[in-house]
């Protein structure tokens, strides 16, 4: 499975959004990540379906809509109509989650579930068979440009272990503070989808930044795969606890 690189439009210059999306098209990135904030679920407001609809004809890339919203039920159809390919909702919404996942699927969209840093990863476990994408927030959502929270790494490892044990196919994404170093650590832990705003859009050459992110994450994952049998061997010899 190849790595997915998804620039987050939140890191783009909103004054020239159309040109920024064209930059993403030319960069070799896989997805466009769209952060939708309602000023209630998170203390910030970004943009809505009308903006997504404006961007849709400008790109053939996969549009991933990350809904940081208290009432996603009123937004699913508008985002599907606007041209999203996947809609991600937060597990913190509690009992609303099951009907939301069904609704997203019924709209012909890929289904994403997101978990915030303070929320236990065990909360997503009941939904793993129903989702295409598990997004592990590596910052508290609301703003771009924050520092990566290292305490989230074990959640990636847990999600990766569950996926292997249950032979499931959902992708494991990370979002927030993803740069060339933190992305490699997430790849070692089992992530395969990398959302990055300020690191990618902050570079004059977006294509070079996307290539670098792909290279460091692929190298980190390959090194981990290679080290795993070695670790197992050493464990058998009693060299590691
Ligand atoms: C955070 C958003 C992220 C954000 C990432 O609320 O969900 O997608 O844009 O931005 P950086 O990469 O700058 O942390
Ligand atoms: Zn996001």
Short mmCIF file of N, CA, C and O in Angstrom, two decimals, residues 91-163:
data_model
loop_
_atom_site.label_atom_id
_atom_site.label_comp_id
_atom_site.label_asym_id
_atom_site.label_seq_id
_atom_site.Cartn_x
_atom_site.Cartn_y
_atom_site.Cartn_z
N UNK A 91 -15.44 11.00 16.31
CA UNK A 91 -15.99 9.98 17.22
C UNK A 91 -16.51 10.62 18.51
O UNK A 91 -17.36 10.04 19.20
N UNK A 92 -16.05 11.85 18.81
CA UNK A 92 -16.50 12.56 20.02
C UNK A 92 -18.00 12.89 19.96
O UNK A 92 -18.57 13.29 20.98
N UNK A 93 -18.63 12.71 18.80
CA UNK A 93 -20.07 13.00 18.68
C UNK A 93 -20.94 11.92 19.32
O UNK A 93 -22.16 12.04 19.35
N UNK A 94 -20.31 10.85 19.81
CA UNK A 94 -21.01 9.86 20.63
C UNK A 94 -22.05 9.07 19.86
O UNK A 94 -21.77 8.48 18.82
N UNK A 95 -23.29 9.08 20.37
CA UNK A 95 -24.31 8.20 19.77
C UNK A 95 -24.75 8.65 18.38
O UNK A 95 -25.42 7.90 17.67
N UNK A 96 -24.35 9.84 17.98
CA UNK A 96 -24.66 10.31 16.62
C UNK A 96 -23.80 9.61 15.58
O UNK A 96 -24.12 9.61 14.38
N UNK A 97 -22.70 8.97 16.02
CA UNK A 97 -21.72 8.45 15.07
C UNK A 97 -22.30 7.39 14.13
O UNK A 97 -22.14 7.49 12.91
N UNK A 98 -22.98 6.38 14.69
CA UNK A 98 -23.48 5.29 13.83
C UNK A 98 -24.38 5.80 12.71
O UNK A 98 -24.11 5.51 11.53
N UNK A 99 -25.44 6.57 13.02
CA UNK A 99 -26.27 7.07 11.90
C UNK A 99 -25.50 7.95 10.91
O UNK A 99 -25.78 7.93 9.71
N UNK A 100 -24.54 8.71 11.41
CA UNK A 100 -23.75 9.56 10.50
C UNK A 100 -22.93 8.72 9.53
O UNK A 100 -22.87 9.01 8.33
N UNK A 101 -22.31 7.65 10.04
CA UNK A 101 -21.50 6.80 9.16
C UNK A 101 -22.38 6.17 8.07
O UNK A 101 -22.00 6.11 6.89
N UNK A 102 -23.58 5.73 8.47
CA UNK A 102 -24.50 5.14 7.48
C UNK A 102 -24.90 6.16 6.43
O UNK A 102 -24.97 5.88 5.24
N UNK A 103 -25.20 7.36 6.90
CA UNK A 103 -25.65 8.43 6.00
C UNK A 103 -24.53 8.78 4.98
O UNK A 103 -24.80 8.94 3.79
N UNK A 104 -23.31 8.88 5.48
CA UNK A 104 -22.18 9.20 4.60
C UNK A 104 -22.06 8.13 3.51
O UNK A 104 -21.93 8.43 2.32
N UNK A 105 -22.16 6.87 3.93
CA UNK A 105 -22.06 5.76 2.99
C UNK A 105 -23.20 5.81 1.96
O UNK A 105 -22.99 5.60 0.77
N UNK A 106 -24.40 6.10 2.46
CA UNK A 106 -25.57 6.11 1.57
C UNK A 106 -25.48 7.24 0.53
O UNK A 106 -26.13 7.19 -0.51
N UNK A 107 -24.67 8.24 0.81
CA UNK A 107 -24.47 9.33 -0.16
C UNK A 107 -23.39 8.99 -1.18
O UNK A 107 -23.02 9.82 -2.01
N UNK A 108 -22.87 7.76 -1.10
CA UNK A 108 -21.86 7.32 -2.06
C UNK A 108 -20.47 7.84 -1.74
O UNK A 108 -19.57 7.82 -2.59
N UNK A 109 -20.29 8.29 -0.50
CA UNK A 109 -19.00 8.83 -0.09
C UNK A 109 -18.19 7.78 0.64
O UNK A 109 -18.74 6.87 1.27
N UNK A 110 -16.86 7.91 0.60
CA UNK A 110 -16.01 7.13 1.49
C UNK A 110 -16.22 7.65 2.90
O UNK A 110 -16.51 8.85 3.11
N UNK A 111 -16.04 6.75 3.88
CA UNK A 111 -16.40 7.05 5.26
C UNK A 111 -15.15 7.21 6.13
O UNK A 111 -14.33 6.29 6.22
N UNK A 112 -15.03 8.38 6.77
CA UNK A 112 -13.88 8.62 7.65
C UNK A 112 -14.33 8.88 9.08
O UNK A 112 -15.38 9.49 9.32
N UNK A 113 -13.54 8.41 10.04
CA UNK A 113 -13.81 8.65 11.46
C UNK A 113 -12.55 9.25 12.09
O UNK A 113 -11.43 8.78 11.83
N UNK A 114 -12.75 10.30 12.89
CA UNK A 114 -11.62 11.07 13.44
C UNK A 114 -11.61 11.00 14.96
O UNK A 114 -12.68 11.03 15.59
N UNK A 115 -10.42 10.94 15.54
CA UNK A 115 -10.32 10.89 17.00
C UNK A 115 -9.34 11.97 17.48
O UNK A 115 -8.22 12.09 16.99
N UNK A 116 -9.80 12.76 18.45
CA UNK A 116 -9.00 13.86 18.98
C UNK A 116 -7.93 13.36 19.96
O UNK A 116 -8.09 12.29 20.56
N UNK A 117 -6.88 14.15 20.18
CA UNK A 117 -5.80 13.71 21.08
C UNK A 117 -6.27 13.26 22.47
O UNK A 117 -5.81 12.23 22.95
N UNK A 118 -7.19 13.99 23.16
CA UNK A 118 -7.54 13.52 24.51
C UNK A 118 -8.49 12.33 24.54
O UNK A 118 -8.73 11.78 25.61
N UNK A 119 -9.02 11.94 23.38
CA UNK A 119 -10.03 10.87 23.34
C UNK A 119 -9.35 9.51 23.21
O UNK A 119 -8.45 9.35 22.39
N UNK A 120 -9.84 8.55 23.99
CA UNK A 120 -9.25 7.20 23.94
C UNK A 120 -9.48 6.56 22.57
O UNK A 120 -10.57 6.65 22.00
N UNK A 121 -8.46 5.87 22.09
CA UNK A 121 -8.56 5.18 20.80
C UNK A 121 -9.59 4.04 20.87
O UNK A 121 -10.16 3.64 19.85
N UNK A 122 -9.87 3.56 22.09
CA UNK A 122 -10.83 2.46 22.22
C UNK A 122 -12.22 2.87 21.72
O UNK A 122 -13.02 2.03 21.34
N UNK A 123 -12.51 4.18 21.70
CA UNK A 123 -13.81 4.64 21.23
C UNK A 123 -14.06 4.35 19.75
O UNK A 123 -15.21 4.26 19.32
N UNK A 124 -13.00 4.24 18.97
CA UNK A 124 -13.21 4.00 17.53
C UNK A 124 -13.36 2.50 17.23
O UNK A 124 -13.83 2.12 16.15
N UNK A 125 -12.96 1.66 18.18
CA UNK A 125 -12.91 0.21 17.92
C UNK A 125 -14.22 -0.38 17.38
O UNK A 125 -14.19 -1.17 16.43
N UNK A 126 -15.39 0.02 17.94
CA UNK A 126 -16.63 -0.59 17.43
C UNK A 126 -16.95 -0.26 15.97
O UNK A 126 -17.82 -0.90 15.37
N UNK A 127 -16.28 0.74 15.40
CA UNK A 127 -16.64 1.22 14.05
C UNK A 127 -15.67 0.77 12.96
O UNK A 127 -15.87 1.08 11.79
N UNK A 128 -14.61 0.06 13.36
CA UNK A 128 -13.52 -0.19 12.41
C UNK A 128 -13.96 -0.93 11.15
O UNK A 128 -13.38 -0.76 10.08
N UNK A 129 -15.00 -1.77 11.30
CA UNK A 129 -15.46 -2.53 10.12
C UNK A 129 -16.28 -1.68 9.16
O UNK A 129 -16.52 -2.08 8.04
N UNK A 130 -16.71 -0.51 9.63
CA UNK A 130 -17.60 0.33 8.81
C UNK A 130 -16.88 1.48 8.11
O UNK A 130 -17.52 2.23 7.39
N UNK A 131 -15.59 1.64 8.37
CA UNK A 131 -14.94 2.86 7.86
C UNK A 131 -13.87 2.56 6.81
O UNK A 131 -13.32 1.47 6.74
N UNK A 132 -13.63 3.58 5.98
CA UNK A 132 -12.56 3.51 4.98
C UNK A 132 -11.29 4.19 5.49
O UNK A 132 -10.21 3.96 4.97
N UNK A 133 -11.49 5.08 6.47
CA UNK A 133 -10.39 5.94 6.88
C UNK A 133 -10.50 6.23 8.37
O UNK A 133 -11.57 6.63 8.85
N UNK A 134 -9.41 6.00 9.10
CA UNK A 134 -9.35 6.39 10.51
C UNK A 134 -8.33 7.52 10.61
O UNK A 134 -7.16 7.34 10.24
N UNK A 135 -8.79 8.67 11.07
CA UNK A 135 -7.91 9.83 11.15
C UNK A 135 -7.58 10.13 12.61
O UNK A 135 -8.47 10.44 13.41
N UNK A 136 -6.32 10.01 12.94
CA UNK A 136 -5.86 10.25 14.31
C UNK A 136 -5.31 11.67 14.38
O UNK A 136 -4.30 11.99 13.72
N UNK A 137 -6.01 12.52 15.14
CA UNK A 137 -5.55 13.91 15.28
C UNK A 137 -4.28 13.92 16.12
O UNK A 137 -4.23 13.35 17.20
N UNK A 138 -3.26 14.62 15.59
CA UNK A 138 -1.98 14.70 16.29
C UNK A 138 -1.77 16.12 16.84
O UNK A 138 -0.69 16.44 17.34
N UNK A 139 -2.81 16.95 16.73
CA UNK A 139 -2.92 18.22 17.47
C UNK A 139 -4.41 18.35 17.85
O UNK A 139 -5.24 17.64 17.29
N UNK A 140 -4.71 19.27 18.76
CA UNK A 140 -6.11 19.55 19.05
C UNK A 140 -6.65 20.37 17.88
O UNK A 140 -6.06 21.40 17.53
N UNK A 141 -7.75 19.94 17.26
CA UNK A 141 -8.17 20.58 16.02
C UNK A 141 -8.64 22.02 16.22
O UNK A 141 -9.05 22.40 17.31
N UNK A 142 -8.57 22.78 15.14
CA UNK A 142 -9.04 24.16 15.18
C UNK A 142 -8.12 25.11 14.44
O UNK A 142 -8.58 26.08 13.84
N UNK A 143 -6.84 24.82 14.48
CA UNK A 143 -5.88 25.74 13.88
C UNK A 143 -4.73 24.99 13.21
O UNK A 143 -4.32 23.93 13.70
N UNK A 144 -4.23 25.55 12.12
CA UNK A 144 -3.02 25.02 11.49
C UNK A 144 -1.79 25.51 12.25
O UNK A 144 -1.90 26.38 13.13
N UNK A 145 -0.65 24.93 11.93
CA UNK A 145 0.62 25.44 12.45
C UNK A 145 0.92 25.10 13.90
O UNK A 145 1.80 25.71 14.50
N UNK A 146 0.20 24.14 14.50
CA UNK A 146 0.48 23.77 15.90
C UNK A 146 1.55 22.67 15.95
O UNK A 146 1.83 22.01 14.96
N UNK A 147 2.09 22.46 17.17
CA UNK A 147 3.12 21.42 17.34
C UNK A 147 2.49 20.05 17.52
O UNK A 147 1.50 19.89 18.24
N UNK A 148 3.11 19.08 16.91
CA UNK A 148 2.75 17.66 17.00
C UNK A 148 2.72 17.19 18.46
O UNK A 148 3.63 17.50 19.22
N UNK A 149 1.69 16.44 18.82
CA UNK A 149 1.57 15.89 20.18
C UNK A 149 2.06 14.44 20.16
O UNK A 149 1.40 13.56 19.60
N UNK A 150 3.23 14.21 20.76
CA UNK A 150 3.87 12.88 20.67
C UNK A 150 3.08 11.78 21.36
O UNK A 150 3.19 10.61 21.00
N UNK A 151 2.28 12.17 22.37
CA UNK A 151 1.50 11.17 23.12
C UNK A 151 0.49 10.44 22.22
O UNK A 151 -0.11 9.45 22.64
N UNK A 152 0.28 10.93 21.00
CA UNK A 152 -0.69 10.27 20.10
C UNK A 152 -0.07 9.07 19.37
O UNK A 152 -0.81 8.28 18.78
N UNK A 153 1.25 8.92 19.40
CA UNK A 153 1.90 7.84 18.64
C UNK A 153 1.39 6.43 19.01
O UNK A 153 1.14 5.62 18.11
N UNK A 154 1.20 6.12 20.31
CA UNK A 154 0.69 4.78 20.64
C UNK A 154 -0.69 4.49 20.05
O UNK A 154 -1.03 3.32 19.80
N UNK A 155 -1.49 5.54 19.80
CA UNK A 155 -2.81 5.32 19.21
C UNK A 155 -2.67 4.82 17.78
O UNK A 155 -3.45 3.99 17.31
N UNK A 156 -1.67 5.32 17.09
CA UNK A 156 -1.42 4.86 15.71
C UNK A 156 -1.01 3.39 15.74
O UNK A 156 -1.52 2.58 14.95
N UNK A 157 -0.14 3.05 16.68
CA UNK A 157 0.30 1.65 16.81
C UNK A 157 -0.88 0.73 17.11
O UNK A 157 -1.01 -0.35 16.54
N UNK A 158 -1.78 1.19 17.99
CA UNK A 158 -2.95 0.39 18.35
C UNK A 158 -3.86 0.19 17.14
O UNK A 158 -4.32 -0.92 16.87
N UNK A 159 -4.10 1.27 16.41
CA UNK A 159 -4.97 1.18 15.22
C UNK A 159 -4.36 0.22 14.19
O UNK A 159 -5.05 -0.60 13.59
N UNK A 160 -3.05 0.31 14.04
CA UNK A 160 -2.34 -0.56 13.09
C UNK A 160 -2.45 -2.03 13.52
O UNK A 160 -2.69 -2.91 12.69
N UNK A 161 -2.33 -2.26 14.82
CA UNK A 161 -2.44 -3.64 15.34
C UNK A 161 -3.86 -4.18 15.11
O UNK A 161 -4.03 -5.31 14.65
N UNK A 162 -4.86 -3.37 15.39
CA UNK A 162 -6.25 -3.81 15.17
C UNK A 162 -6.49 -4.12 13.69
O UNK A 162 -7.14 -5.10 13.36
N UNK A 163 -5.97 -3.26 12.83
CA UNK A 163 -6.19 -3.47 11.40
C UNK A 163 -5.60 -4.82 10.95
O UNK A 163 -6.21 -5.56 10.20
#
